[in-house]
CSV table of C-alpha atoms in Angstrom, one decimal:
chain,number,residue,atom,x,y,z
A,14,UNK,CA,-77.5,-110.8,-107.6
A,15,UNK,CA,-75.3,-111.7,-110.2
A,16,UNK,CA,-76.8,-109.4,-113.7
A,17,UNK,CA,-78.2,-106.9,-111.5
A,18,UNK,CA,-77.3,-103.4,-112.8
A,19,UNK,CA,-76.2,-101.3,-109.5
A,20,UNK,CA,-78.5,-98.4,-108.4
A,21,UNK,CA,-77.7,-95.7,-110.1
A,22,UNK,CA,-75.5,-92.6,-108.3
A,23,UNK,CA,-77.8,-91.1,-106.1
A,24,UNK,CA,-81.0,-93.0,-105.9
A,25,UNK,CA,-83.1,-93.1,-102.8
A,26,UNK,CA,-83.2,-96.5,-101.1
A,27,UNK,CA,-87.0,-96.9,-101.0
A,28,UNK,CA,-87.2,-95.9,-104.4
A,29,UNK,CA,-88.4,-98.3,-107.8
A,30,UNK,CA,-85.7,-100.1,-109.5
A,31,UNK,CA,-85.4,-98.3,-113.2
A,32,UNK,CA,-88.0,-95.8,-112.5
A,33,UNK,CA,-88.2,-92.9,-114.3
A,34,UNK,CA,-86.5,-90.2,-113.0
A,35,UNK,CA,-83.1,-92.8,-112.2
A,36,UNK,CA,-83.6,-93.6,-115.8
A,37,UNK,CA,-84.4,-91.0,-118.2
A,38,UNK,CA,-84.5,-87.8,-116.4
A,39,UNK,CA,-81.3,-85.4,-117.3
A,40,UNK,CA,-78.8,-86.1,-114.3
A,41,UNK,CA,-79.1,-82.5,-113.4
A,42,UNK,CA,-82.5,-82.5,-112.6
A,43,UNK,CA,-82.4,-85.9,-110.9
A,44,UNK,CA,-81.5,-84.8,-107.1
A,45,UNK,CA,-84.6,-81.7,-107.6
A,46,UNK,CA,-86.7,-84.7,-108.8
A,47,UNK,CA,-86.1,-87.3,-105.8
A,48,UNK,CA,-86.8,-84.3,-103.1
A,49,UNK,CA,-90.0,-84.1,-105.2
A,50,UNK,CA,-90.4,-88.0,-104.4
A,51,UNK,CA,-90.7,-87.9,-108.2
A,52,UNK,CA,-89.1,-91.6,-108.2
A,53,UNK,CA,-92.0,-92.6,-106.0
A,54,UNK,CA,-95.0,-92.0,-107.5
A,55,UNK,CA,-97.3,-93.8,-105.0
A,56,UNK,CA,-97.3,-90.2,-102.9
A,57,UNK,CA,-99.5,-88.1,-105.9
A,58,UNK,CA,-102.0,-90.5,-106.5
A,59,UNK,CA,-102.7,-90.8,-102.3
A,60,UNK,CA,-102.9,-86.4,-102.3
A,61,UNK,CA,-105.1,-86.4,-106.1
A,62,UNK,CA,-107.8,-89.7,-105.2
A,63,UNK,CA,-109.3,-87.7,-102.7
A,64,UNK,CA,-109.7,-84.4,-105.5
A,65,UNK,CA,-111.5,-87.0,-108.0
A,66,UNK,CA,-113.9,-88.3,-105.2
A,67,UNK,CA,-114.9,-84.9,-104.2
A,68,UNK,CA,-115.2,-83.6,-108.2
A,69,UNK,CA,-117.2,-86.9,-109.1
A,70,UNK,CA,-119.1,-86.8,-106.3
A,71,UNK,CA,-119.9,-83.0,-106.3
A,72,UNK,CA,-121.6,-84.0,-109.9
A,73,UNK,CA,-123.1,-86.9,-108.7
A,74,UNK,CA,-124.7,-84.1,-106.9
A,75,UNK,CA,-126.3,-81.5,-108.7
A,76,UNK,CA,-126.4,-83.5,-111.7
A,77,UNK,CA,-124.5,-81.0,-113.5
A,78,UNK,CA,-121.6,-82.6,-116.1
A,79,UNK,CA,-120.1,-79.7,-117.4
A,80,UNK,CA,-116.7,-79.6,-119.6
A,81,UNK,CA,-115.0,-77.1,-117.1
A,82,UNK,CA,-114.8,-80.4,-115.2
A,83,UNK,CA,-112.6,-82.1,-117.0
A,84,UNK,CA,-110.3,-78.8,-116.6
A,85,UNK,CA,-110.9,-79.4,-112.6
A,86,UNK,CA,-109.6,-82.7,-112.7
A,87,UNK,CA,-106.5,-82.0,-114.7
A,88,UNK,CA,-105.5,-78.9,-113.0
A,89,UNK,CA,-106.1,-81.0,-109.8
A,90,UNK,CA,-103.8,-83.9,-111.5
A,91,UNK,CA,-101.3,-81.5,-112.1
A,92,UNK,CA,-101.5,-79.4,-108.6
A,93,UNK,CA,-101.3,-82.3,-106.4
A,94,UNK,CA,-97.6,-83.6,-108.5
A,95,UNK,CA,-96.5,-79.8,-107.6
A,96,UNK,CA,-97.9,-79.4,-104.4
A,97,UNK,CA,-96.9,-83.0,-103.2
A,98,UNK,CA,-93.1,-82.4,-104.0
A,99,UNK,CA,-93.4,-78.9,-102.8
A,100,UNK,CA,-94.8,-80.9,-99.5
A,101,UNK,CA,-92.1,-83.3,-99.6
A,102,UNK,CA,-89.5,-80.9,-100.2
A,103,UNK,CA,-90.5,-78.9,-97.0
A,104,UNK,CA,-90.9,-81.9,-94.8
A,105,UNK,CA,-87.3,-83.2,-95.9
A,106,UNK,CA,-86.0,-79.1,-95.0
A,107,UNK,CA,-87.3,-79.5,-91.4
A,108,UNK,CA,-86.6,-83.4,-91.1
A,109,UNK,CA,-83.1,-83.3,-92.5
A,110,UNK,CA,-81.1,-83.8,-89.1
A,111,UNK,CA,-84.0,-86.7,-88.4
A,112,UNK,CA,-83.0,-88.4,-91.9
A,113,UNK,CA,-79.8,-88.6,-91.5
A,114,UNK,CA,-80.2,-90.6,-89.0
A,115,UNK,CA,-83.1,-93.5,-90.3
A,116,UNK,CA,-81.5,-95.9,-92.6
A,117,UNK,CA,-84.8,-95.5,-95.1
A,118,UNK,CA,-84.1,-91.7,-95.1
A,119,UNK,CA,-80.2,-91.2,-94.8
A,120,UNK,CA,-80.2,-91.5,-98.8
A,121,UNK,CA,-82.5,-88.4,-99.4
A,122,UNK,CA,-81.1,-85.7,-101.2
A,123,UNK,CA,-80.4,-83.1,-98.6
A,124,UNK,CA,-79.0,-85.3,-95.7
A,125,UNK,CA,-76.7,-87.5,-98.5
A,126,UNK,CA,-75.7,-84.2,-99.9
A,127,UNK,CA,-77.2,-84.3,-104.0
A,128,UNK,CA,-79.0,-80.9,-102.1
A,129,UNK,CA,-78.5,-77.9,-100.2
A,130,UNK,CA,-80.8,-76.1,-98.0
A,131,UNK,CA,-81.4,-73.5,-100.0
A,132,UNK,CA,-81.2,-74.9,-103.5
A,133,UNK,CA,-84.1,-76.6,-102.0
A,134,UNK,CA,-85.9,-73.6,-100.8
A,135,UNK,CA,-85.9,-72.3,-104.1
A,136,UNK,CA,-87.3,-75.5,-105.8
A,137,UNK,CA,-89.6,-75.4,-103.2
A,138,UNK,CA,-90.7,-71.9,-104.1
A,139,UNK,CA,-90.8,-72.3,-107.9
A,140,UNK,CA,-92.9,-75.6,-107.4
A,141,UNK,CA,-95.5,-73.3,-105.2
A,142,UNK,CA,-95.7,-71.1,-107.4
A,143,UNK,CA,-96.6,-73.3,-110.2
A,144,UNK,CA,-99.0,-74.8,-108.2
A,145,UNK,CA,-100.8,-71.4,-107.7
A,146,UNK,CA,-100.5,-71.0,-111.6
A,147,UNK,CA,-103.3,-73.8,-111.3
A,148,UNK,CA,-105.4,-72.6,-109.0
A,149,UNK,CA,-105.8,-69.1,-110.2
A,150,UNK,CA,-108.0,-70.9,-113.1
A,151,UNK,CA,-110.2,-72.3,-110.2
A,152,UNK,CA,-113.2,-69.9,-108.9
A,153,UNK,CA,-112.2,-67.8,-106.0
A,154,UNK,CA,-114.0,-70.4,-103.3
A,155,UNK,CA,-111.9,-73.2,-104.7
A,156,UNK,CA,-109.2,-71.0,-105.0
A,157,UNK,CA,-109.3,-69.9,-101.1
A,158,UNK,CA,-109.6,-73.7,-100.3
A,159,UNK,CA,-106.5,-73.9,-101.9
A,160,UNK,CA,-104.3,-71.2,-100.0
A,161,UNK,CA,-105.9,-72.2,-96.7
A,162,UNK,CA,-104.9,-76.2,-97.3
A,163,UNK,CA,-101.3,-74.6,-97.1
A,164,UNK,CA,-101.9,-74.2,-92.9
A,165,UNK,CA,-101.9,-78.5,-92.6
A,166,UNK,CA,-99.0,-78.7,-95.2
A,167,UNK,CA,-96.8,-76.4,-93.1
A,168,UNK,CA,-97.1,-77.9,-89.8
A,169,UNK,CA,-97.2,-81.4,-90.7
A,170,UNK,CA,-93.5,-82.0,-91.0
A,171,UNK,CA,-93.5,-81.1,-86.8
A,172,UNK,CA,-96.6,-83.5,-85.7
A,173,UNK,CA,-94.7,-86.3,-85.3
A,174,UNK,CA,-92.6,-84.1,-82.7
A,175,UNK,CA,-95.7,-83.3,-80.4
A,176,UNK,CA,-98.1,-85.9,-81.1
A,177,UNK,CA,-98.1,-89.8,-81.0
A,178,UNK,CA,-101.1,-89.3,-84.3
A,179,UNK,CA,-98.8,-87.3,-86.6
A,180,UNK,CA,-101.0,-89.5,-89.5
A,181,UNK,CA,-103.3,-87.0,-88.9
A,182,UNK,CA,-102.2,-84.4,-90.1
A,183,UNK,CA,-101.1,-85.8,-92.9
A,184,UNK,CA,-104.2,-86.7,-93.8
A,185,UNK,CA,-105.5,-83.2,-92.9
A,186,UNK,CA,-103.3,-81.7,-95.6
A,187,UNK,CA,-103.2,-85.2,-98.3
A,188,UNK,CA,-107.1,-85.4,-98.5
A,189,UNK,CA,-108.2,-81.6,-98.6
A,190,UNK,CA,-108.2,-81.9,-102.5
A,191,UNK,CA,-112.1,-83.8,-101.9
A,192,UNK,CA,-113.4,-80.2,-100.8
A,193,UNK,CA,-111.2,-78.0,-103.0
A,194,UNK,CA,-112.9,-80.0,-106.2
A,195,UNK,CA,-116.2,-80.3,-104.9
A,196,UNK,CA,-115.5,-76.0,-104.4
A,197,UNK,CA,-114.3,-75.9,-107.6
A,198,UNK,CA,-117.1,-77.6,-109.6
A,199,UNK,CA,-120.2,-76.1,-106.7
A,200,UNK,CA,-119.0,-72.9,-105.5
A,201,UNK,CA,-119.8,-73.8,-101.9
A,202,UNK,CA,-119.0,-76.0,-99.4
A,203,UNK,CA,-121.3,-78.4,-97.9
A,204,UNK,CA,-121.4,-81.3,-95.2
A,205,UNK,CA,-121.2,-83.6,-98.1
A,206,UNK,CA,-117.5,-83.1,-98.9
A,207,UNK,CA,-116.7,-82.4,-95.5
A,208,UNK,CA,-117.5,-86.1,-94.5
A,209,UNK,CA,-115.7,-87.3,-97.6
A,210,UNK,CA,-112.8,-85.0,-96.8
A,211,UNK,CA,-113.2,-87.4,-92.3
A,212,UNK,CA,-113.2,-90.3,-94.7
A,213,UNK,CA,-110.0,-89.7,-96.2
A,214,UNK,CA,-108.7,-89.0,-93.2
A,215,UNK,CA,-109.5,-92.2,-92.0
A,216,UNK,CA,-108.2,-93.9,-94.9
A,217,UNK,CA,-104.8,-92.2,-94.2
A,218,UNK,CA,-104.4,-93.5,-90.7
A,219,UNK,CA,-104.7,-96.6,-92.4
A,220,UNK,CA,-102.5,-96.6,-95.2
A,221,UNK,CA,-99.7,-94.8,-93.2
A,222,UNK,CA,-99.9,-96.7,-90.2
A,223,UNK,CA,-98.5,-99.4,-92.2
A,224,UNK,CA,-96.0,-97.4,-93.9
A,225,UNK,CA,-94.9,-96.0,-90.0
A,226,UNK,CA,-94.2,-99.6,-89.7
A,227,UNK,CA,-91.3,-99.7,-91.4
A,228,UNK,CA,-89.1,-97.5,-89.3
A,229,UNK,CA,-90.3,-97.9,-85.5
A,230,UNK,CA,-87.4,-99.3,-84.4
A,231,UNK,CA,-85.6,-96.3,-85.8
A,232,UNK,CA,-88.3,-93.3,-84.8
A,233,UNK,CA,-88.1,-95.0,-81.0
A,234,UNK,CA,-84.3,-94.3,-81.1
A,235,UNK,CA,-84.4,-90.9,-82.6
A,236,UNK,CA,-88.1,-89.8,-80.6
A,237,UNK,CA,-89.9,-89.4,-83.6
A,238,UNK,CA,-93.7,-90.3,-82.5
A,239,UNK,CA,-96.2,-92.3,-84.9
A,240,UNK,CA,-99.2,-94.2,-84.5
A,241,UNK,CA,-97.3,-97.4,-85.4
A,242,UNK,CA,-95.4,-96.7,-82.1
A,243,UNK,CA,-98.3,-95.7,-80.6
A,244,UNK,CA,-100.5,-99.1,-81.3
A,245,UNK,CA,-98.1,-101.8,-81.2
A,246,UNK,CA,-98.9,-105.0,-81.4
A,247,UNK,CA,-102.3,-103.2,-81.4
A,248,UNK,CA,-102.1,-102.2,-84.7
A,249,UNK,CA,-104.6,-104.6,-86.7
A,250,UNK,CA,-107.8,-104.2,-84.5
A,251,UNK,CA,-106.8,-99.8,-84.8
A,252,UNK,CA,-106.2,-100.2,-88.7
A,253,UNK,CA,-109.9,-102.4,-88.7
A,254,UNK,CA,-111.3,-99.4,-86.4
A,255,UNK,CA,-109.8,-96.9,-89.6
A,256,UNK,CA,-112.0,-99.0,-92.3
A,257,UNK,CA,-115.5,-98.7,-90.0
A,258,UNK,CA,-114.9,-95.1,-90.2
A,259,UNK,CA,-114.0,-94.6,-93.6
A,260,UNK,CA,-116.7,-97.0,-95.0
A,261,UNK,CA,-119.5,-95.0,-92.5
A,262,UNK,CA,-118.2,-91.9,-93.7
A,263,UNK,CA,-118.3,-92.0,-97.0
A,264,UNK,CA,-121.6,-93.7,-97.3
A,265,UNK,CA,-122.6,-90.8,-95.2
A,266,UNK,CA,-121.1,-88.3,-97.5
A,267,UNK,CA,-122.9,-90.0,-100.6
A,268,UNK,CA,-126.2,-90.7,-99.1
A,269,UNK,CA,-126.3,-87.0,-98.0
A,270,UNK,CA,-124.7,-86.2,-101.4
A,271,UNK,CA,-127.1,-88.3,-103.8
A,272,UNK,CA,-130.5,-89.0,-102.1
A,273,UNK,CA,-132.0,-85.8,-104.2
A,274,UNK,CA,-131.1,-86.0,-107.1
A,275,UNK,CA,-130.0,-89.3,-108.2
A,276,UNK,CA,-131.9,-92.2,-109.1
A,277,UNK,CA,-132.2,-95.1,-106.7
A,278,UNK,CA,-129.9,-97.1,-109.0
A,279,UNK,CA,-126.9,-94.7,-109.4
A,280,UNK,CA,-127.8,-94.7,-105.2
A,281,UNK,CA,-126.9,-98.0,-105.2
A,282,UNK,CA,-123.9,-97.4,-107.4
A,283,UNK,CA,-122.7,-95.1,-105.5
A,284,UNK,CA,-122.5,-96.5,-102.5
A,285,UNK,CA,-121.1,-99.3,-103.6
A,286,UNK,CA,-117.9,-97.4,-103.3
A,287,UNK,CA,-117.3,-97.8,-99.9
A,288,UNK,CA,-118.7,-101.0,-99.6
A,289,UNK,CA,-116.0,-102.2,-102.3
A,290,UNK,CA,-113.0,-99.9,-101.1
A,291,UNK,CA,-113.6,-101.1,-97.6
A,292,UNK,CA,-113.4,-105.1,-98.8
A,293,UNK,CA,-109.9,-103.8,-100.7
A,294,UNK,CA,-109.0,-102.4,-97.2
A,295,UNK,CA,-110.1,-105.7,-95.6
A,296,UNK,CA,-107.5,-107.6,-97.8
A,297,UNK,CA,-104.9,-105.3,-96.7
A,298,UNK,CA,-105.4,-105.9,-93.4
A,299,UNK,CA,-105.1,-109.9,-93.8
A,300,UNK,CA,-101.9,-109.2,-95.0
A,301,UNK,CA,-100.7,-107.0,-92.8
A,302,UNK,CA,-97.6,-108.1,-91.1
A,303,UNK,CA,-95.3,-105.8,-89.3
A,304,UNK,CA,-92.1,-107.5,-89.2
A,305,UNK,CA,-92.3,-107.4,-93.0
A,306,UNK,CA,-90.6,-104.2,-94.2
A,307,UNK,CA,-91.2,-105.4,-98.0
A,308,UNK,CA,-95.0,-106.3,-96.9
A,309,UNK,CA,-95.4,-102.6,-95.7
A,310,UNK,CA,-94.4,-101.0,-98.7
A,311,UNK,CA,-96.2,-103.2,-101.3
A,312,UNK,CA,-99.4,-102.2,-98.6
A,313,UNK,CA,-98.7,-98.8,-99.2
A,314,UNK,CA,-98.2,-98.8,-102.2
A,315,UNK,CA,-101.4,-100.7,-103.4
A,316,UNK,CA,-103.3,-98.3,-101.9
A,317,UNK,CA,-103.0,-96.3,-105.0
A,318,UNK,CA,-105.7,-99.0,-106.4
A,319,UNK,CA,-107.5,-99.0,-103.5
A,320,UNK,CA,-108.9,-94.8,-103.5
A,321,UNK,CA,-109.1,-95.6,-107.3
A,322,UNK,CA,-112.1,-98.4,-106.3
A,323,UNK,CA,-114.5,-95.7,-105.6
A,324,UNK,CA,-114.3,-93.6,-108.4
A,325,UNK,CA,-115.1,-96.8,-110.7
A,326,UNK,CA,-118.9,-96.8,-109.0
A,327,UNK,CA,-118.7,-93.0,-109.2
A,328,UNK,CA,-118.6,-92.9,-112.3
A,329,UNK,CA,-121.2,-96.2,-113.1
A,330,UNK,CA,-123.3,-93.8,-110.8
A,331,UNK,CA,-123.2,-90.7,-113.4
A,332,UNK,CA,-124.5,-92.8,-116.1
A,333,UNK,CA,-127.5,-94.7,-114.4
């Protein structure tokens, strides 16, 4: 298009034009920041939001907010940025041969030659070390939860090679923060954060199935499995099931967490969280079009706003 600036050298295909990495970051840092998906922040939000759900629900449960919770919220934000980056780096290391065969991913730093595998491993180690320093400021139970989270992160990149449900493994990794943040506040694990974790997995199945529909043709050619390929034309029916599962599980988590400690108004406001998010997911379902790649990416990115909806109601419930 006349007058449109050319994409910066090395820009990844599905990055937003004008993102801060390609526009403002020092040139030598750009390949590594692209490797961490810093030019595509939606993944950090999707990792962070369940952490904030867990923290907010823990505060509602024991009705005991404290200044330390502000650090937990901030620490989760920093940790989500770092560990999402480390996870994406690990994913790109393990998928480097697949990524070079897929149109959307062949411009990523490793297959495009911007970063070597050794360089990527070193970058991953630095991110993990920085994330560990943040984790060590939490209580011992939360530290243990954080270390355990490395298991699903390590397994996820290989899941699409042996199961049609790799989105489940992504959900296991991306929603772990719901339990970790609860434990960071309370010191113990319980059924409410576990149910919240399962609700988050249902949400991940929803948005990542939409996302995976972008690559179904390439995935079929190279033998990569996904729920998008598994469901095919039945995807809308499965997305509806994931919405029902999410709303039901989050509502049950809220009831178990809040019913004995908060007022009736607080319980009603907290229960409005899954209800409102469920309606937003339903709107996404109505807009779903498996053949419209641009729409699929837009819907996927929209899930940042979708996931923030429950936080509004949780915060309101704190003051009820």
